[in-house]
Amino acid sequence: MSKILRKLEGMAGTNCSALVQNSQSLATTFTKEESVYLKLSLQAFTLIFKHADKADAEKVATHDIAEKYDEAHLQLGQRRLICFRLENNTLYISMIGQNQDVHKAQKVIRGAVNILSKVVNAASAHPPKV
């Protein structure tokens, strides 16, 4: 799975990334030093999507049109992170360099969301044997 993440990083111009399901890392290219940013961003993105879902539920209750939020951005100091929600409990988090093109990263990652979802589903259906 890490090979897929590295290839996507190369195309998107991002530094590192992770696939996280139920707050557990399925695959990551974050270094040990950068893992603190993954942990912090995971907590933040989880809360962001939780509150976005709550806002959507309120819209449905008032017969407004609900939007399904699946992308969020965050800056922690000099680190920029982008997150795509693949499913309710699965996130793709990527760190973007300060001089990298965010719009290019968005476009490339959004184009790969279906593939990432299939990879996660395949990994979930066939967990590694211990």
Short mmCIF file of N, CA, C and O in Angstrom, two decimals:
data_model
loop_
_atom_site.label_atom_id
_atom_site.label_comp_id
_atom_site.label_asym_id
_atom_site.label_seq_id
_atom_site.Cartn_x
_atom_site.Cartn_y
_atom_site.Cartn_z
N MET A 1 0.82 -1.19 0.00
CA MET A 1 0.00 0.00 0.00
C MET A 1 0.87 1.26 0.00
O MET A 1 0.47 2.26 -0.56
N SER A 2 2.03 1.18 0.64
CA SER A 2 2.93 2.34 0.69
C SER A 2 3.40 2.74 -0.70
O SER A 2 3.62 3.91 -0.96
N LYS A 3 3.54 1.76 -1.60
CA LYS A 3 3.95 2.07 -2.97
C LYS A 3 2.90 2.95 -3.65
O LYS A 3 3.23 3.88 -4.37
N ILE A 4 1.65 2.63 -3.41
CA ILE A 4 0.55 3.41 -3.99
C ILE A 4 0.58 4.82 -3.44
O ILE A 4 0.43 5.80 -4.18
N LEU A 5 0.81 4.95 -2.12
CA LEU A 5 0.88 6.28 -1.51
C LEU A 5 2.04 7.08 -2.10
O LEU A 5 1.88 8.26 -2.41
N ARG A 6 3.20 6.47 -2.24
CA ARG A 6 4.38 7.17 -2.79
C ARG A 6 4.12 7.62 -4.23
O ARG A 6 4.50 8.73 -4.61
N LYS A 7 3.49 6.77 -5.02
CA LYS A 7 3.20 7.14 -6.41
C LYS A 7 2.24 8.33 -6.45
O LYS A 7 2.45 9.28 -7.20
N LEU A 8 1.22 8.29 -5.62
CA LEU A 8 0.25 9.39 -5.56
C LEU A 8 0.93 10.67 -5.08
O LEU A 8 0.67 11.75 -5.62
N GLU A 9 1.81 10.57 -4.11
CA GLU A 9 2.56 11.74 -3.62
C GLU A 9 3.38 12.37 -4.75
O GLU A 9 3.43 13.59 -4.89
N GLY A 10 4.02 11.52 -5.54
CA GLY A 10 4.81 12.03 -6.66
C GLY A 10 3.97 12.78 -7.67
O GLY A 10 4.37 13.83 -8.17
N MET A 11 2.80 12.25 -7.97
CA MET A 11 1.91 12.90 -8.94
C MET A 11 1.30 14.17 -8.37
O MET A 11 1.12 15.15 -9.09
N ALA A 12 0.96 14.16 -7.07
CA ALA A 12 0.28 15.30 -6.45
C ALA A 12 1.25 16.38 -5.96
O ALA A 12 0.84 17.49 -5.69
N GLY A 13 2.51 16.03 -5.83
CA GLY A 13 3.48 17.00 -5.32
C GLY A 13 3.41 17.16 -3.82
O GLY A 13 3.66 18.24 -3.29
N THR A 14 3.03 16.10 -3.12
CA THR A 14 2.93 16.15 -1.67
C THR A 14 4.14 15.45 -1.05
O THR A 14 4.86 14.71 -1.73
N ASN A 15 4.39 15.69 0.22
CA ASN A 15 5.58 15.16 0.89
C ASN A 15 5.36 13.79 1.50
O ASN A 15 6.25 12.95 1.47
N CYS A 16 4.21 13.58 2.12
CA CYS A 16 3.91 12.30 2.77
C CYS A 16 2.40 12.18 2.90
O CYS A 16 1.68 13.15 2.75
N SER A 17 1.95 10.95 3.17
CA SER A 17 0.51 10.72 3.26
C SER A 17 0.22 9.50 4.10
O SER A 17 1.12 8.72 4.43
N ALA A 18 -1.06 9.34 4.42
CA ALA A 18 -1.48 8.19 5.21
C ALA A 18 -2.93 7.85 4.89
O ALA A 18 -3.73 8.73 4.59
N LEU A 19 -3.23 6.56 4.95
CA LEU A 19 -4.60 6.07 4.90
C LEU A 19 -4.94 5.63 6.31
O LEU A 19 -4.22 4.83 6.91
N VAL A 20 -6.02 6.19 6.85
CA VAL A 20 -6.40 5.93 8.23
C VAL A 20 -7.84 5.45 8.26
O VAL A 20 -8.72 6.06 7.65
N GLN A 21 -8.07 4.33 8.96
CA GLN A 21 -9.42 3.79 9.09
C GLN A 21 -9.70 3.55 10.56
O GLN A 21 -8.90 2.91 11.25
N ASN A 22 -10.81 4.08 11.03
CA ASN A 22 -11.18 3.96 12.45
C ASN A 22 -10.04 4.40 13.36
O ASN A 22 -9.71 3.74 14.34
N SER A 23 -9.40 5.50 13.00
CA SER A 23 -8.29 6.10 13.75
C SER A 23 -7.04 5.23 13.80
O SER A 23 -6.13 5.51 14.56
N GLN A 24 -6.99 4.19 12.98
CA GLN A 24 -5.82 3.31 12.90
C GLN A 24 -5.17 3.47 11.53
O GLN A 24 -5.86 3.41 10.51
N SER A 25 -3.87 3.64 11.51
CA SER A 25 -3.15 3.81 10.26
C SER A 25 -3.10 2.48 9.49
O SER A 25 -2.63 1.48 10.01
N LEU A 26 -3.60 2.50 8.26
CA LEU A 26 -3.51 1.33 7.38
C LEU A 26 -2.18 1.33 6.64
O LEU A 26 -1.58 0.29 6.42
N ALA A 27 -1.76 2.53 6.24
CA ALA A 27 -0.48 2.71 5.55
C ALA A 27 -0.08 4.17 5.71
O ALA A 27 -0.93 5.05 5.73
N THR A 28 1.22 4.40 5.84
CA THR A 28 1.69 5.77 6.00
C THR A 28 3.09 5.92 5.44
O THR A 28 3.87 4.96 5.45
N THR A 29 3.38 7.10 4.95
CA THR A 29 4.73 7.46 4.55
C THR A 29 5.25 8.60 5.41
O THR A 29 6.30 9.15 5.12
N PHE A 30 4.50 8.96 6.47
CA PHE A 30 4.96 9.97 7.41
C PHE A 30 6.17 9.42 8.15
O PHE A 30 6.14 8.27 8.61
N THR A 31 7.21 10.21 8.28
CA THR A 31 8.37 9.78 9.04
C THR A 31 8.04 9.83 10.53
O THR A 31 7.02 10.39 10.93
N LYS A 32 8.91 9.27 11.33
CA LYS A 32 8.70 9.27 12.77
C LYS A 32 8.58 10.71 13.29
O LYS A 32 7.73 11.00 14.13
N GLU A 33 9.42 11.60 12.76
CA GLU A 33 9.38 13.01 13.20
C GLU A 33 8.09 13.70 12.78
O GLU A 33 7.58 14.56 13.48
N GLU A 34 7.57 13.34 11.61
CA GLU A 34 6.35 13.98 11.10
C GLU A 34 5.08 13.34 11.65
O GLU A 34 3.99 13.88 11.48
N SER A 35 5.20 12.20 12.31
CA SER A 35 4.01 11.48 12.78
C SER A 35 3.20 12.29 13.78
O SER A 35 2.00 12.08 13.90
N VAL A 36 3.82 13.24 14.48
CA VAL A 36 3.07 14.09 15.40
C VAL A 36 2.05 14.94 14.62
O VAL A 36 0.94 15.17 15.10
N TYR A 37 2.43 15.36 13.42
CA TYR A 37 1.49 16.14 12.59
C TYR A 37 0.35 15.26 12.08
O TYR A 37 -0.78 15.72 11.97
N LEU A 38 0.65 14.00 11.80
CA LEU A 38 -0.41 13.08 11.40
C LEU A 38 -1.39 12.89 12.54
O LEU A 38 -2.61 12.95 12.35
N LYS A 39 -0.88 12.68 13.73
CA LYS A 39 -1.74 12.45 14.90
C LYS A 39 -2.62 13.67 15.18
O LYS A 39 -3.83 13.55 15.38
N LEU A 40 -2.01 14.86 15.19
CA LEU A 40 -2.77 16.09 15.44
C LEU A 40 -3.81 16.35 14.35
O LEU A 40 -4.95 16.70 14.63
N SER A 41 -3.39 16.17 13.11
CA SER A 41 -4.33 16.44 12.01
C SER A 41 -5.46 15.42 11.99
O SER A 41 -6.60 15.77 11.68
N LEU A 42 -5.17 14.17 12.33
CA LEU A 42 -6.23 13.16 12.39
C LEU A 42 -7.29 13.56 13.40
O LEU A 42 -8.49 13.48 13.11
N GLN A 43 -6.87 14.03 14.56
CA GLN A 43 -7.83 14.48 15.57
C GLN A 43 -8.65 15.65 15.05
O GLN A 43 -9.87 15.69 15.19
N ALA A 44 -7.97 16.62 14.43
CA ALA A 44 -8.67 17.81 13.93
C ALA A 44 -9.62 17.46 12.79
O ALA A 44 -10.78 17.89 12.79
N PHE A 45 -9.16 16.67 11.83
CA PHE A 45 -10.01 16.32 10.69
C PHE A 45 -11.21 15.48 11.14
O PHE A 45 -12.31 15.64 10.62
N THR A 46 -11.02 14.61 12.10
CA THR A 46 -12.13 13.80 12.62
C THR A 46 -13.20 14.72 13.21
O THR A 46 -14.40 14.54 12.94
N LEU A 47 -12.78 15.70 13.98
CA LEU A 47 -13.75 16.66 14.57
C LEU A 47 -14.40 17.52 13.49
O LEU A 47 -15.61 17.77 13.55
N ILE A 48 -13.63 17.96 12.52
CA ILE A 48 -14.18 18.78 11.45
C ILE A 48 -15.30 18.03 10.72
O ILE A 48 -16.39 18.55 10.51
N PHE A 49 -15.02 16.78 10.33
CA PHE A 49 -16.03 16.00 9.61
C PHE A 49 -17.22 15.64 10.50
O PHE A 49 -18.36 15.60 10.03
N LYS A 50 -16.98 15.41 11.77
CA LYS A 50 -18.07 15.12 12.71
C LYS A 50 -19.03 16.31 12.79
O LYS A 50 -20.24 16.15 12.71
N HIS A 51 -18.46 17.51 12.90
CA HIS A 51 -19.31 18.70 13.00
C HIS A 51 -19.96 19.04 11.65
O HIS A 51 -21.09 19.55 11.62
N ALA A 52 -19.28 18.76 10.57
CA ALA A 52 -19.88 18.96 9.25
C ALA A 52 -21.07 18.04 9.06
O ALA A 52 -22.12 18.46 8.54
N ASP A 53 -20.95 16.79 9.51
CA ASP A 53 -22.07 15.85 9.42
C ASP A 53 -23.24 16.31 10.29
O ASP A 53 -24.40 16.18 9.91
N LYS A 54 -22.92 16.87 11.45
CA LYS A 54 -23.97 17.37 12.34
C LYS A 54 -24.70 18.55 11.68
O LYS A 54 -25.92 18.63 11.72
N ALA A 55 -23.95 19.44 11.03
CA ALA A 55 -24.56 20.56 10.32
C ALA A 55 -25.43 20.07 9.18
O ALA A 55 -26.52 20.61 8.94
N ASP A 56 -24.98 19.03 8.48
CA ASP A 56 -25.78 18.45 7.40
C ASP A 56 -27.08 17.86 7.93
O ASP A 56 -28.13 18.00 7.31
N ALA A 57 -27.01 17.19 9.08
CA ALA A 57 -28.21 16.60 9.67
C ALA A 57 -29.22 17.68 10.02
O ALA A 57 -30.42 17.49 9.85
N GLU A 58 -28.74 18.82 10.50
CA GLU A 58 -29.64 19.93 10.82
C GLU A 58 -30.27 20.50 9.56
O GLU A 58 -31.43 20.89 9.57
N LYS A 59 -29.51 20.54 8.46
CA LYS A 59 -30.07 21.02 7.19
C LYS A 59 -31.19 20.10 6.71
O LYS A 59 -32.21 20.57 6.25
N VAL A 60 -30.98 18.80 6.82
CA VAL A 60 -32.00 17.84 6.40
C VAL A 60 -33.25 18.02 7.25
O VAL A 60 -34.37 17.97 6.73
N ALA A 61 -33.07 18.26 8.53
CA ALA A 61 -34.21 18.44 9.44
C ALA A 61 -35.03 19.67 9.06
O ALA A 61 -36.24 19.71 9.28
N THR A 62 -34.37 20.68 8.50
CA THR A 62 -35.09 21.91 8.11
C THR A 62 -35.39 21.94 6.61
O THR A 62 -35.74 22.97 6.07
N HIS A 63 -35.22 20.80 5.96
CA HIS A 63 -35.52 20.63 4.54
C HIS A 63 -34.61 21.47 3.64
O HIS A 63 -34.99 21.78 2.51
N ASP A 64 -33.45 21.85 4.13
CA ASP A 64 -32.46 22.50 3.29
C ASP A 64 -31.67 21.42 2.56
O ASP A 64 -31.70 20.24 2.93
N ILE A 65 -30.93 21.82 1.57
CA ILE A 65 -30.12 20.87 0.82
C ILE A 65 -28.82 20.61 1.60
O ILE A 65 -28.07 21.53 1.90
N ALA A 66 -28.60 19.35 1.93
CA ALA A 66 -27.39 18.97 2.67
C ALA A 66 -26.24 18.75 1.69
O ALA A 66 -26.44 18.32 0.57
N GLU A 67 -25.06 19.09 2.14
CA GLU A 67 -23.86 18.84 1.36
C GLU A 67 -23.05 17.77 2.08
O GLU A 67 -22.96 17.77 3.29
N LYS A 68 -22.47 16.89 1.31
CA LYS A 68 -21.63 15.86 1.91
C LYS A 68 -20.18 16.36 1.84
O LYS A 68 -19.59 16.43 0.78
N TYR A 69 -19.66 16.77 2.97
CA TYR A 69 -18.31 17.30 3.03
C TYR A 69 -17.31 16.15 3.04
O TYR A 69 -17.40 15.24 3.85
N ASP A 70 -16.35 16.20 2.11
CA ASP A 70 -15.37 15.12 2.03
C ASP A 70 -13.94 15.63 1.90
O ASP A 70 -13.03 14.86 1.67
N GLU A 71 -13.73 16.92 2.09
CA GLU A 71 -12.40 17.49 1.97
C GLU A 71 -12.22 18.59 3.01
O GLU A 71 -13.13 19.38 3.24
N ALA A 72 -11.05 18.60 3.63
CA ALA A 72 -10.74 19.64 4.62
C ALA A 72 -9.25 19.97 4.54
O ALA A 72 -8.43 19.12 4.17
N HIS A 73 -8.91 21.20 4.89
CA HIS A 73 -7.53 21.67 4.88
C HIS A 73 -7.17 22.20 6.26
O HIS A 73 -8.03 22.71 6.97
N LEU A 74 -5.90 22.11 6.58
CA LEU A 74 -5.44 22.51 7.91
C LEU A 74 -4.00 22.98 7.80
O LEU A 74 -3.22 22.42 7.02
N GLN A 75 -3.66 24.00 8.55
CA GLN A 75 -2.27 24.43 8.63
C GLN A 75 -1.83 24.39 10.08
O GLN A 75 -2.46 24.98 10.94
N LEU A 76 -0.76 23.66 10.33
CA LEU A 76 -0.17 23.55 11.66
C LEU A 76 1.23 24.14 11.56
O LEU A 76 2.14 23.49 11.02
N GLY A 77 1.41 25.36 12.02
CA GLY A 77 2.69 26.03 11.85
C GLY A 77 3.00 26.19 10.38
O GLY A 77 2.21 26.73 9.63
N GLN A 78 4.14 25.67 9.96
CA GLN A 78 4.52 25.73 8.55
C GLN A 78 4.05 24.52 7.75
O GLN A 78 4.34 24.40 6.57
N ARG A 79 3.33 23.62 8.39
CA ARG A 79 2.87 22.39 7.73
C ARG A 79 1.43 22.57 7.24
O ARG A 79 0.56 22.98 7.99
N ARG A 80 1.22 22.28 5.95
CA ARG A 80 -0.13 22.31 5.39
C ARG A 80 -0.57 20.87 5.15
O ARG A 80 0.17 20.07 4.58
N LEU A 81 -1.78 20.57 5.59
CA LEU A 81 -2.32 19.22 5.43
C LEU A 81 -3.67 19.28 4.74
O LEU A 81 -4.43 20.22 4.93
N ILE A 82 -3.91 18.26 3.95
CA ILE A 82 -5.18 18.14 3.24
C ILE A 82 -5.73 16.74 3.54
O ILE A 82 -4.97 15.79 3.64
N CYS A 83 -7.03 16.67 3.71
CA CYS A 83 -7.66 15.40 4.06
C CYS A 83 -8.87 15.17 3.17
O CYS A 83 -9.67 16.08 2.94
N PHE A 84 -8.98 13.95 2.68
CA PHE A 84 -10.16 13.54 1.93
C PHE A 84 -10.81 12.38 2.68
O PHE A 84 -10.13 11.44 3.08
N ARG A 85 -12.10 12.48 2.87
CA ARG A 85 -12.84 11.40 3.51
C ARG A 85 -13.27 10.43 2.42
O ARG A 85 -14.04 10.79 1.52
N LEU A 86 -12.76 9.22 2.49
CA LEU A 86 -13.10 8.20 1.50
C LEU A 86 -14.43 7.55 1.85
O LEU A 86 -15.23 7.26 0.99
N GLU A 87 -14.62 7.29 3.13
CA GLU A 87 -15.86 6.76 3.69
C GLU A 87 -16.00 7.40 5.06
O GLU A 87 -15.11 8.11 5.50
N ASN A 88 -17.09 7.12 5.75
CA ASN A 88 -17.30 7.74 7.06
C ASN A 88 -16.14 7.50 8.02
O ASN A 88 -15.81 8.35 8.82
N ASN A 89 -15.52 6.36 7.95
CA ASN A 89 -14.48 6.02 8.91
C ASN A 89 -13.09 5.90 8.30
O ASN A 89 -12.17 5.42 8.93
N THR A 90 -12.93 6.35 7.05
CA THR A 90 -11.64 6.23 6.36
C THR A 90 -11.22 7.57 5.79
O THR A 90 -11.97 8.21 5.07
N LEU A 91 -9.97 7.97 6.13
CA LEU A 91 -9.44 9.25 5.69
C LEU A 91 -8.11 9.07 4.96
O LEU A 91 -7.33 8.18 5.30
N TYR A 92 -7.88 9.92 3.97
CA TYR A 92 -6.58 10.02 3.32
C TYR A 92 -6.04 11.39 3.71
O TYR A 92 -6.65 12.41 3.42
N ILE A 93 -4.91 11.41 4.41
CA ILE A 93 -4.31 12.65 4.89
C ILE A 93 -2.96 12.80 4.21
O ILE A 93 -2.16 11.87 4.17
N SER A 94 -2.69 14.00 3.69
CA SER A 94 -1.44 14.26 3.00
C SER A 94 -0.86 15.60 3.44
O SER A 94 -1.61 16.55 3.67
N MET A 95 0.47 15.65 3.56
CA MET A 95 1.15 16.89 3.91
C MET A 95 1.71 17.51 2.64
O MET A 95 2.37 16.84 1.85
N ILE A 96 1.42 18.79 2.47
CA ILE A 96 1.82 19.51 1.27
C ILE A 96 2.94 20.48 1.64
O ILE A 96 2.83 21.22 2.62
N GLY A 97 3.99 20.49 0.84
CA GLY A 97 5.11 21.39 1.08
C GLY A 97 4.67 22.85 0.96
O GLY A 97 3.71 23.17 0.25
N GLN A 98 5.38 23.71 1.65
CA GLN A 98 5.03 25.13 1.70
C GLN A 98 4.99 25.76 0.30
O GLN A 98 4.19 26.63 0.04
N ASN A 99 5.84 25.28 -0.60
CA ASN A 99 5.91 25.87 -1.95
C ASN A 99 5.18 25.04 -3.00
O ASN A 99 5.31 25.31 -4.19
N GLN A 100 4.45 24.04 -2.57
CA GLN A 100 3.74 23.16 -3.50
C GLN A 100 2.37 23.75 -3.86
O GLN A 100 1.78 24.51 -3.09
N ASP A 101 1.87 23.35 -4.99
CA ASP A 101 0.59 23.82 -5.51
C ASP A 101 -0.57 23.01 -4.90
O ASP A 101 -0.74 21.84 -5.23
N VAL A 102 -1.33 23.66 -4.03
CA VAL A 102 -2.44 23.00 -3.36
C VAL A 102 -3.51 22.55 -4.37
O VAL A 102 -4.07 21.47 -4.25
N HIS A 103 -3.77 23.38 -5.36
CA HIS A 103 -4.81 23.05 -6.33
C HIS A 103 -4.44 21.82 -7.16
O HIS A 103 -5.30 20.99 -7.46
N LYS A 104 -3.17 21.70 -7.50
CA LYS A 104 -2.71 20.50 -8.22
C LYS A 104 -2.90 19.27 -7.33
O LYS A 104 -3.40 18.24 -7.79
N ALA A 105 -2.49 19.38 -6.07
CA ALA A 105 -2.64 18.26 -5.14
C ALA A 105 -4.11 17.86 -5.02
O ALA A 105 -4.43 16.67 -5.07
N GLN A 106 -5.00 18.84 -4.85
CA GLN A 106 -6.43 18.56 -4.76
C GLN A 106 -6.93 17.80 -5.98
O GLN A 106 -7.64 16.80 -5.85
N LYS A 107 -6.56 18.29 -7.14
CA LYS A 107 -7.04 17.69 -8.38
C LYS A 107 -6.56 16.24 -8.52
O LYS A 107 -7.34 15.35 -8.83
N VAL A 108 -5.28 16.02 -8.27
CA VAL A 108 -4.71 14.67 -8.40
C VAL A 108 -5.32 13.73 -7.38
O VAL A 108 -5.73 12.61 -7.71
N ILE A 109 -5.39 14.17 -6.12
CA ILE A 109 -5.93 13.30 -5.07
C ILE A 109 -7.41 13.02 -5.30
O ILE A 109 -7.86 11.89 -5.16
N ARG A 110 -8.17 14.06 -5.66
CA ARG A 110 -9.59 13.84 -5.94
C ARG A 110 -9.77 12.82 -7.05
O ARG A 110 -10.66 11.98 -7.01
N GLY A 111 -8.90 12.85 -8.04
CA GLY A 111 -8.96 11.88 -9.14
C GLY A 111 -8.64 10.46 -8.69
O GLY A 111 -9.02 9.50 -9.36
N ALA A 112 -7.92 10.33 -7.58
CA ALA A 112 -7.51 9.02 -7.09
C ALA A 112 -8.38 8.50 -5.94
O ALA A 112 -8.15 7.39 -5.46
N VAL A 113 -9.39 9.24 -5.53
CA VAL A 113 -10.22 8.85 -4.39
C VAL A 113 -10.87 7.48 -4.60
O VAL A 113 -10.87 6.65 -3.69
N ASN A 114 -11.40 7.23 -5.78
CA ASN A 114 -12.04 5.92 -6.03
C ASN A 114 -11.04 4.78 -5.94
O ASN A 114 -11.35 3.72 -5.38
N ILE A 115 -9.84 4.99 -6.44
CA ILE A 115 -8.81 3.95 -6.37
C ILE A 115 -8.40 3.73 -4.92
O ILE A 115 -8.26 2.59 -4.48
N LEU A 116 -8.23 4.80 -4.17
CA LEU A 116 -7.88 4.68 -2.75
C LEU A 116 -8.96 3.92 -1.99
O LEU A 116 -8.66 3.08 -1.15
N SER A 117 -10.21 4.21 -2.28
CA SER A 117 -11.33 3.50 -1.63
C SER A 117 -11.28 2.01 -1.94
O SER A 117 -11.49 1.18 -1.05
N LYS A 118 -10.99 1.66 -3.19
CA LYS A 118 -10.90 0.25 -3.57
C LYS A 118 -9.73 -0.43 -2.84
O LYS A 118 -9.87 -1.58 -2.40
N VAL A 119 -8.61 0.25 -2.71
CA VAL A 119 -7.45 -0.30 -2.02
C VAL A 119 -7.79 -0.56 -0.55
O VAL A 119 -7.48 -1.62 -0.01
N VAL A 120 -8.45 0.41 0.07
CA VAL A 120 -8.84 0.26 1.48
C VAL A 120 -9.83 -0.89 1.64
O VAL A 120 -9.70 -1.71 2.55
N ASN A 121 -10.81 -0.96 0.77
CA ASN A 121 -11.81 -2.04 0.84
C ASN A 121 -11.16 -3.40 0.64
O ASN A 121 -11.52 -4.37 1.33
N ALA A 122 -10.22 -3.49 -0.29
CA ALA A 122 -9.52 -4.76 -0.52
C ALA A 122 -8.69 -5.14 0.70
O ALA A 122 -8.66 -6.30 1.11
N ALA A 123 -8.02 -4.17 1.30
CA ALA A 123 -7.21 -4.44 2.49
C ALA A 123 -8.09 -4.84 3.67
O ALA A 123 -7.72 -5.71 4.46
N SER A 124 -9.25 -4.24 3.79
CA SER A 124 -10.17 -4.56 4.88
C SER A 124 -10.77 -5.95 4.69
O SER A 124 -11.01 -6.67 5.66
N ALA A 125 -11.02 -6.33 3.44
CA ALA A 125 -11.61 -7.64 3.16
C ALA A 125 -10.60 -8.78 3.34
O ALA A 125 -10.97 -9.89 3.68
N HIS A 126 -9.32 -8.45 3.15
CA HIS A 126 -8.26 -9.45 3.27
C HIS A 126 -7.14 -8.92 4.17
O HIS A 126 -6.07 -8.57 3.68
N PRO A 127 -7.40 -8.85 5.47
CA PRO A 127 -6.37 -8.36 6.37
C PRO A 127 -5.15 -9.26 6.38
O PRO A 127 -5.27 -10.46 6.12
N PRO A 128 -3.95 -8.67 6.60
CA PRO A 128 -2.75 -9.50 6.61
C PRO A 128 -2.79 -10.56 7.69
O PRO A 128 -3.31 -10.33 8.78
N LYS A 129 -2.24 -11.74 7.38
CA LYS A 129 -2.21 -12.83 8.36
C LYS A 129 -1.06 -12.61 9.31
O LYS A 129 0.03 -12.22 8.91
N VAL A 130 -1.33 -12.86 10.59
CA VAL A 130 -0.30 -12.67 11.61
C VAL A 130 0.23 -13.99 12.09
O VAL A 130 -0.41 -14.96 12.21
#
